């Protein structure tokens, strides 16, 4: 009896750790898209590498969740929750802290860095806002797909 409970506990902990790792991989893949915007804005050559790693992490995470959850609906709902997290955080930072961030950093760095920061905010922040809106849209879409496939 005790052996069976221990076995179930080990399976539960193993599944929880694997879900945590897959969630971390998925969020890492999503957040790697933000530097991609930076590299695309300033024409760096690292953009394709970052994009490939980002997409790879998200695909591995998707199939890992599908394996763990055994249902597409559960997988979509889990990924929707994870996708909404950086979307909401990005929304909060893009709406409330662009000017605040600029004011705080401009006091702490040399004048040359302030000019680069201003350029970055003017060029990259609108693109980050678009990516944030995309995260929110994908999160809502995944949740909707999860609910729709759950009913079938």
PDB file of C-alpha atoms in Angstrom:
ATOM      1  CA  UNK A   1       0.000   0.000   0.000  1.00  0.00           C
ATOM      2  CA  UNK A   2       2.733   2.456   1.007  1.00  0.00           C
ATOM      3  CA  UNK A   3       4.832   1.467  -2.016  1.00  0.00           C
ATOM      4  CA  UNK A   4       1.910   2.313  -4.317  1.00  0.00           C
ATOM      5  CA  UNK A   5       1.486   5.773  -2.743  1.00  0.00           C
ATOM      6  CA  UNK A   6       5.201   6.462  -3.074  1.00  0.00           C
ATOM      7  CA  UNK A   7       5.085   5.365  -6.700  1.00  0.00           C
ATOM      8  CA  UNK A   8       2.151   7.710  -7.421  1.00  0.00           C
ATOM      9  CA  UNK A   9       3.962  10.535  -5.640  1.00  0.00           C
ATOM     10  CA  UNK A  10       7.094  10.002  -7.742  1.00  0.00           C
ATOM     11  CA  UNK A  11       5.024   9.987 -10.936  1.00  0.00           C
ATOM     12  CA  UNK A  12       3.245  13.189  -9.863  1.00  0.00           C
ATOM     13  CA  UNK A  13       6.505  14.971  -9.023  1.00  0.00           C
ATOM     14  CA  UNK A  14       8.133  13.777 -12.240  1.00  0.00           C
ATOM     15  CA  UNK A  15       5.213  15.057 -14.309  1.00  0.00           C
ATOM     16  CA  UNK A  16       5.204  18.396 -12.458  1.00  0.00           C
ATOM     17  CA  UNK A  17       8.940  18.867 -13.029  1.00  0.00           C
ATOM     18  CA  UNK A  18       8.599  17.983 -16.708  1.00  0.00           C
ATOM     19  CA  UNK A  19       5.687  20.438 -17.101  1.00  0.00           C
ATOM     20  CA  UNK A  20       7.788  23.115 -15.431  1.00  0.00           C
ATOM     21  CA  UNK A  21      10.711  22.456 -17.782  1.00  0.00           C
ATOM     22  CA  UNK A  22       8.430  22.476 -20.839  1.00  0.00           C
ATOM     23  CA  UNK A  23       6.797  25.708 -19.643  1.00  0.00           C
ATOM     24  CA  UNK A  24      10.211  27.273 -19.184  1.00  0.00           C
ATOM     25  CA  UNK A  25      11.235  26.187 -22.700  1.00  0.00           C
ATOM     26  CA  UNK A  26       8.032  27.623 -24.178  1.00  0.00           C
ATOM     27  CA  UNK A  27       8.378  30.960 -22.365  1.00  0.00           C
ATOM     28  CA  UNK A  28      12.047  31.120 -23.345  1.00  0.00           C
ATOM     29  CA  UNK A  29      11.055  30.554 -26.970  1.00  0.00           C
ATOM     30  CA  UNK A  30       8.462  33.318 -26.748  1.00  0.00           C
ATOM     31  CA  UNK A  31      10.740  35.791 -25.013  1.00  0.00           C
ATOM     32  CA  UNK A  32      13.557  35.149 -27.489  1.00  0.00           C
ATOM     33  CA  UNK A  33      11.347  36.885 -30.040  1.00  0.00           C
ATOM     34  CA  UNK A  34      11.914  40.223 -28.275  1.00  0.00           C
ATOM     35  CA  UNK A  35      15.688  40.289 -28.984  1.00  0.00           C
ATOM     36  CA  UNK A  36      14.841  39.167 -32.508  1.00  0.00           C
ATOM     37  CA  UNK A  37      13.025  42.471 -32.986  1.00  0.00           C
ATOM     38  CA  UNK A  38      16.100  44.305 -31.722  1.00  0.00           C
ATOM     39  CA  UNK A  39      18.390  42.470 -34.148  1.00  0.00           C
ATOM     40  CA  UNK A  40      15.967  43.045 -37.037  1.00  0.00           C
ATOM     41  CA  UNK A  41      15.704  46.736 -36.162  1.00  0.00           C
ATOM     42  CA  UNK A  42      19.462  47.250 -36.224  1.00  0.00           C
ATOM     43  CA  UNK A  43      20.155  44.798 -39.103  1.00  0.00           C
ATOM     44  CA  UNK A  44      22.182  42.263 -37.170  1.00  0.00           C
ATOM     45  CA  UNK A  45      23.054  38.914 -38.702  1.00  0.00           C
ATOM     46  CA  UNK A  46      21.949  36.888 -35.645  1.00  0.00           C
ATOM     47  CA  UNK A  47      18.200  37.136 -36.368  1.00  0.00           C
ATOM     48  CA  UNK A  48      17.771  33.801 -38.264  1.00  0.00           C
ATOM     49  CA  UNK A  49      19.617  31.873 -35.555  1.00  0.00           C
ATOM     50  CA  UNK A  50      17.485  33.365 -32.792  1.00  0.00           C
ATOM     51  CA  UNK A  51      14.306  32.738 -34.770  1.00  0.00           C
ATOM     52  CA  UNK A  52      15.239  29.095 -35.378  1.00  0.00           C
ATOM     53  CA  UNK A  53      16.065  28.448 -31.731  1.00  0.00           C
ATOM     54  CA  UNK A  54      12.888  30.207 -30.625  1.00  0.00           C
ATOM     55  CA  UNK A  55      10.634  28.214 -32.932  1.00  0.00           C
ATOM     56  CA  UNK A  56      12.448  24.994 -32.039  1.00  0.00           C
ATOM     57  CA  UNK A  57      11.896  25.542 -28.319  1.00  0.00           C
ATOM     58  CA  UNK A  58       8.208  26.247 -28.856  1.00  0.00           C
ATOM     59  CA  UNK A  59       7.706  23.175 -31.076  1.00  0.00           C
ATOM     60  CA  UNK A  60       9.483  20.837 -28.642  1.00  0.00           C
ATOM     61  CA  UNK A  61       7.435  22.297 -25.811  1.00  0.00           C
ATOM     62  CA  UNK A  62       4.175  21.864 -27.738  1.00  0.00           C
ATOM     63  CA  UNK A  63       4.833  18.203 -28.479  1.00  0.00           C
ATOM     64  CA  UNK A  64       6.069  17.635 -24.925  1.00  0.00           C
ATOM     65  CA  UNK A  65       2.828  19.041 -23.537  1.00  0.00           C
ATOM     66  CA  UNK A  66       0.848  17.006 -26.036  1.00  0.00           C
ATOM     67  CA  UNK A  67       2.648  13.868 -24.849  1.00  0.00           C
ATOM     68  CA  UNK A  68       2.059  14.726 -21.173  1.00  0.00           C
ATOM     69  CA  UNK A  69      -1.539  15.892 -21.477  1.00  0.00           C
ATOM     70  CA  UNK A  70      -2.575  13.296 -24.108  1.00  0.00           C
ATOM     71  CA  UNK A  71      -5.237  15.670 -25.408  1.00  0.00           C
ATOM     72  CA  UNK A  72      -5.000  18.583 -27.795  1.00  0.00           C
ATOM     73  CA  UNK A  73      -7.541  20.591 -25.791  1.00  0.00           C
ATOM     74  CA  UNK A  74      -5.518  20.333 -22.561  1.00  0.00           C
ATOM     75  CA  UNK A  75      -2.344  21.197 -24.439  1.00  0.00           C
ATOM     76  CA  UNK A  76      -3.897  24.289 -26.026  1.00  0.00           C
ATOM     77  CA  UNK A  77      -5.283  25.509 -22.705  1.00  0.00           C
ATOM     78  CA  UNK A  78      -1.935  25.011 -20.938  1.00  0.00           C
ATOM     79  CA  UNK A  79      -0.042  26.833 -23.693  1.00  0.00           C
ATOM     80  CA  UNK A  80      -2.621  29.631 -23.770  1.00  0.00           C
ATOM     81  CA  UNK A  81      -2.013  30.368 -20.102  1.00  0.00           C
ATOM     82  CA  UNK A  82       1.732  30.359 -20.665  1.00  0.00           C
ATOM     83  CA  UNK A  83       1.430  32.567 -23.771  1.00  0.00           C
ATOM     84  CA  UNK A  84      -0.708  35.137 -21.999  1.00  0.00           C
ATOM     85  CA  UNK A  85       1.924  35.692 -19.288  1.00  0.00           C
ATOM     86  CA  UNK A  86       4.547  37.464 -21.474  1.00  0.00           C
ATOM     87  CA  UNK A  87       1.717  39.150 -23.388  1.00  0.00           C
ATOM     88  CA  UNK A  88       0.285  40.701 -20.237  1.00  0.00           C
ATOM     89  CA  UNK A  89       3.735  41.624 -18.909  1.00  0.00           C
ATOM     90  CA  UNK A  90       4.695  43.150 -22.259  1.00  0.00           C
ATOM     91  CA  UNK A  91       1.432  45.088 -22.336  1.00  0.00           C
ATOM     92  CA  UNK A  92       2.002  46.479 -18.851  1.00  0.00           C
ATOM     93  CA  UNK A  93       5.578  47.519 -19.661  1.00  0.00           C
ATOM     94  CA  UNK A  94       4.717  49.005 -23.046  1.00  0.00           C
ATOM     95  CA  UNK A  95       1.832  51.061 -21.707  1.00  0.00           C
ATOM     96  CA  UNK A  96       3.126  52.188 -18.341  1.00  0.00           C
ATOM     97  CA  UNK A  97       6.889  52.152 -18.348  1.00  0.00           C
ATOM     98  CA  UNK A  98       8.346  53.363 -21.652  1.00  0.00           C
ATOM     99  CA  UNK A  99       8.765  56.937 -20.508  1.00  0.00           C
ATOM    100  CA  UNK A 100       9.500  55.934 -16.909  1.00  0.00           C
ATOM    101  CA  UNK A 101      12.202  53.510 -18.069  1.00  0.00           C
ATOM    102  CA  UNK A 102      13.725  56.228 -20.263  1.00  0.00           C
ATOM    103  CA  UNK A 103      13.780  58.748 -17.404  1.00  0.00           C
ATOM    104  CA  UNK A 104      15.386  56.346 -14.928  1.00  0.00           C
ATOM    105  CA  UNK A 105      18.022  55.024 -17.329  1.00  0.00           C
ATOM    106  CA  UNK A 106      18.864  58.432 -18.798  1.00  0.00           C
ATOM    107  CA  UNK A 107      19.953  59.602 -15.344  1.00  0.00           C
ATOM    108  CA  UNK A 108      22.206  56.608 -14.782  1.00  0.00           C
ATOM    109  CA  UNK A 109      24.059  56.276 -18.103  1.00  0.00           C
ATOM    110  CA  UNK A 110      26.360  58.519 -20.162  1.00  0.00           C
ATOM    111  CA  UNK A 111      24.923  60.898 -22.767  1.00  0.00           C
ATOM    112  CA  UNK A 112      25.948  58.668 -25.704  1.00  0.00           C
ATOM    113  CA  UNK A 113      24.012  55.761 -24.234  1.00  0.00           C
ATOM    114  CA  UNK A 114      20.960  58.000 -23.776  1.00  0.00           C
ATOM    115  CA  UNK A 115      20.958  58.706 -27.512  1.00  0.00           C
ATOM    116  CA  UNK A 116      21.092  54.955 -28.262  1.00  0.00           C
ATOM    117  CA  UNK A 117      18.329  54.324 -25.745  1.00  0.00           C
ATOM    118  CA  UNK A 118      16.155  56.972 -27.360  1.00  0.00           C
ATOM    119  CA  UNK A 119      16.787  55.421 -30.793  1.00  0.00           C
ATOM    120  CA  UNK A 120      15.900  51.973 -29.429  1.00  0.00           C
ATOM    121  CA  UNK A 121      12.678  53.248 -27.846  1.00  0.00           C
ATOM    122  CA  UNK A 122      11.659  55.051 -31.042  1.00  0.00           C
ATOM    123  CA  UNK A 123      12.493  52.135 -33.352  1.00  0.00           C
ATOM    124  CA  UNK A 124      11.945  48.923 -31.384  1.00  0.00           C
ATOM    125  CA  UNK A 125       9.219  49.700 -28.841  1.00  0.00           C
ATOM    126  CA  UNK A 126       6.432  49.989 -31.449  1.00  0.00           C
ATOM    127  CA  UNK A 127       7.479  46.604 -32.829  1.00  0.00           C
ATOM    128  CA  UNK A 128       7.547  45.116 -29.317  1.00  0.00           C
ATOM    129  CA  UNK A 129       4.019  46.413 -28.790  1.00  0.00           C
ATOM    130  CA  UNK A 130       2.959  44.607 -31.959  1.00  0.00           C
ATOM    131  CA  UNK A 131       4.591  41.418 -30.674  1.00  0.00           C
ATOM    132  CA  UNK A 132       2.853  41.865 -27.313  1.00  0.00           C
ATOM    133  CA  UNK A 133      -0.506  42.176 -29.036  1.00  0.00           C
ATOM    134  CA  UNK A 134       0.378  39.072 -31.040  1.00  0.00           C
ATOM    135  CA  UNK A 135       1.104  37.160 -27.807  1.00  0.00           C
ATOM    136  CA  UNK A 136      -2.247  38.204 -26.399  1.00  0.00           C
ATOM    137  CA  UNK A 137      -4.034  37.203 -29.608  1.00  0.00           C
ATOM    138  CA  UNK A 138      -2.259  33.823 -29.752  1.00  0.00           C
ATOM    139  CA  UNK A 139      -3.003  33.203 -26.067  1.00  0.00           C
ATOM    140  CA  UNK A 140      -6.714  33.913 -26.556  1.00  0.00           C
ATOM    141  CA  UNK A 141      -6.756  31.822 -29.746  1.00  0.00           C
ATOM    142  CA  UNK A 142      -5.099  28.855 -28.006  1.00  0.00           C
ATOM    143  CA  UNK A 143      -7.561  29.097 -25.127  1.00  0.00           C
ATOM    144  CA  UNK A 144     -10.468  29.226 -27.598  1.00  0.00           C
ATOM    145  CA  UNK A 145      -9.092  26.231 -29.525  1.00  0.00           C
ATOM    146  CA  UNK A 146      -8.685  24.328 -26.279  1.00  0.00           C
ATOM    147  CA  UNK A 147     -12.274  25.039 -25.290  1.00  0.00           C
ATOM    148  CA  UNK A 148     -13.555  24.200 -28.768  1.00  0.00           C
ATOM    149  CA  UNK A 149     -11.693  20.882 -29.009  1.00  0.00           C
ATOM    150  CA  UNK A 150     -12.673  19.973 -25.440  1.00  0.00           C
ATOM    151  CA  UNK A 151     -16.353  19.993 -26.388  1.00  0.00           C
ATOM    152  CA  UNK A 152     -15.846  17.592 -29.308  1.00  0.00           C
TER     153      UNK A 152
END
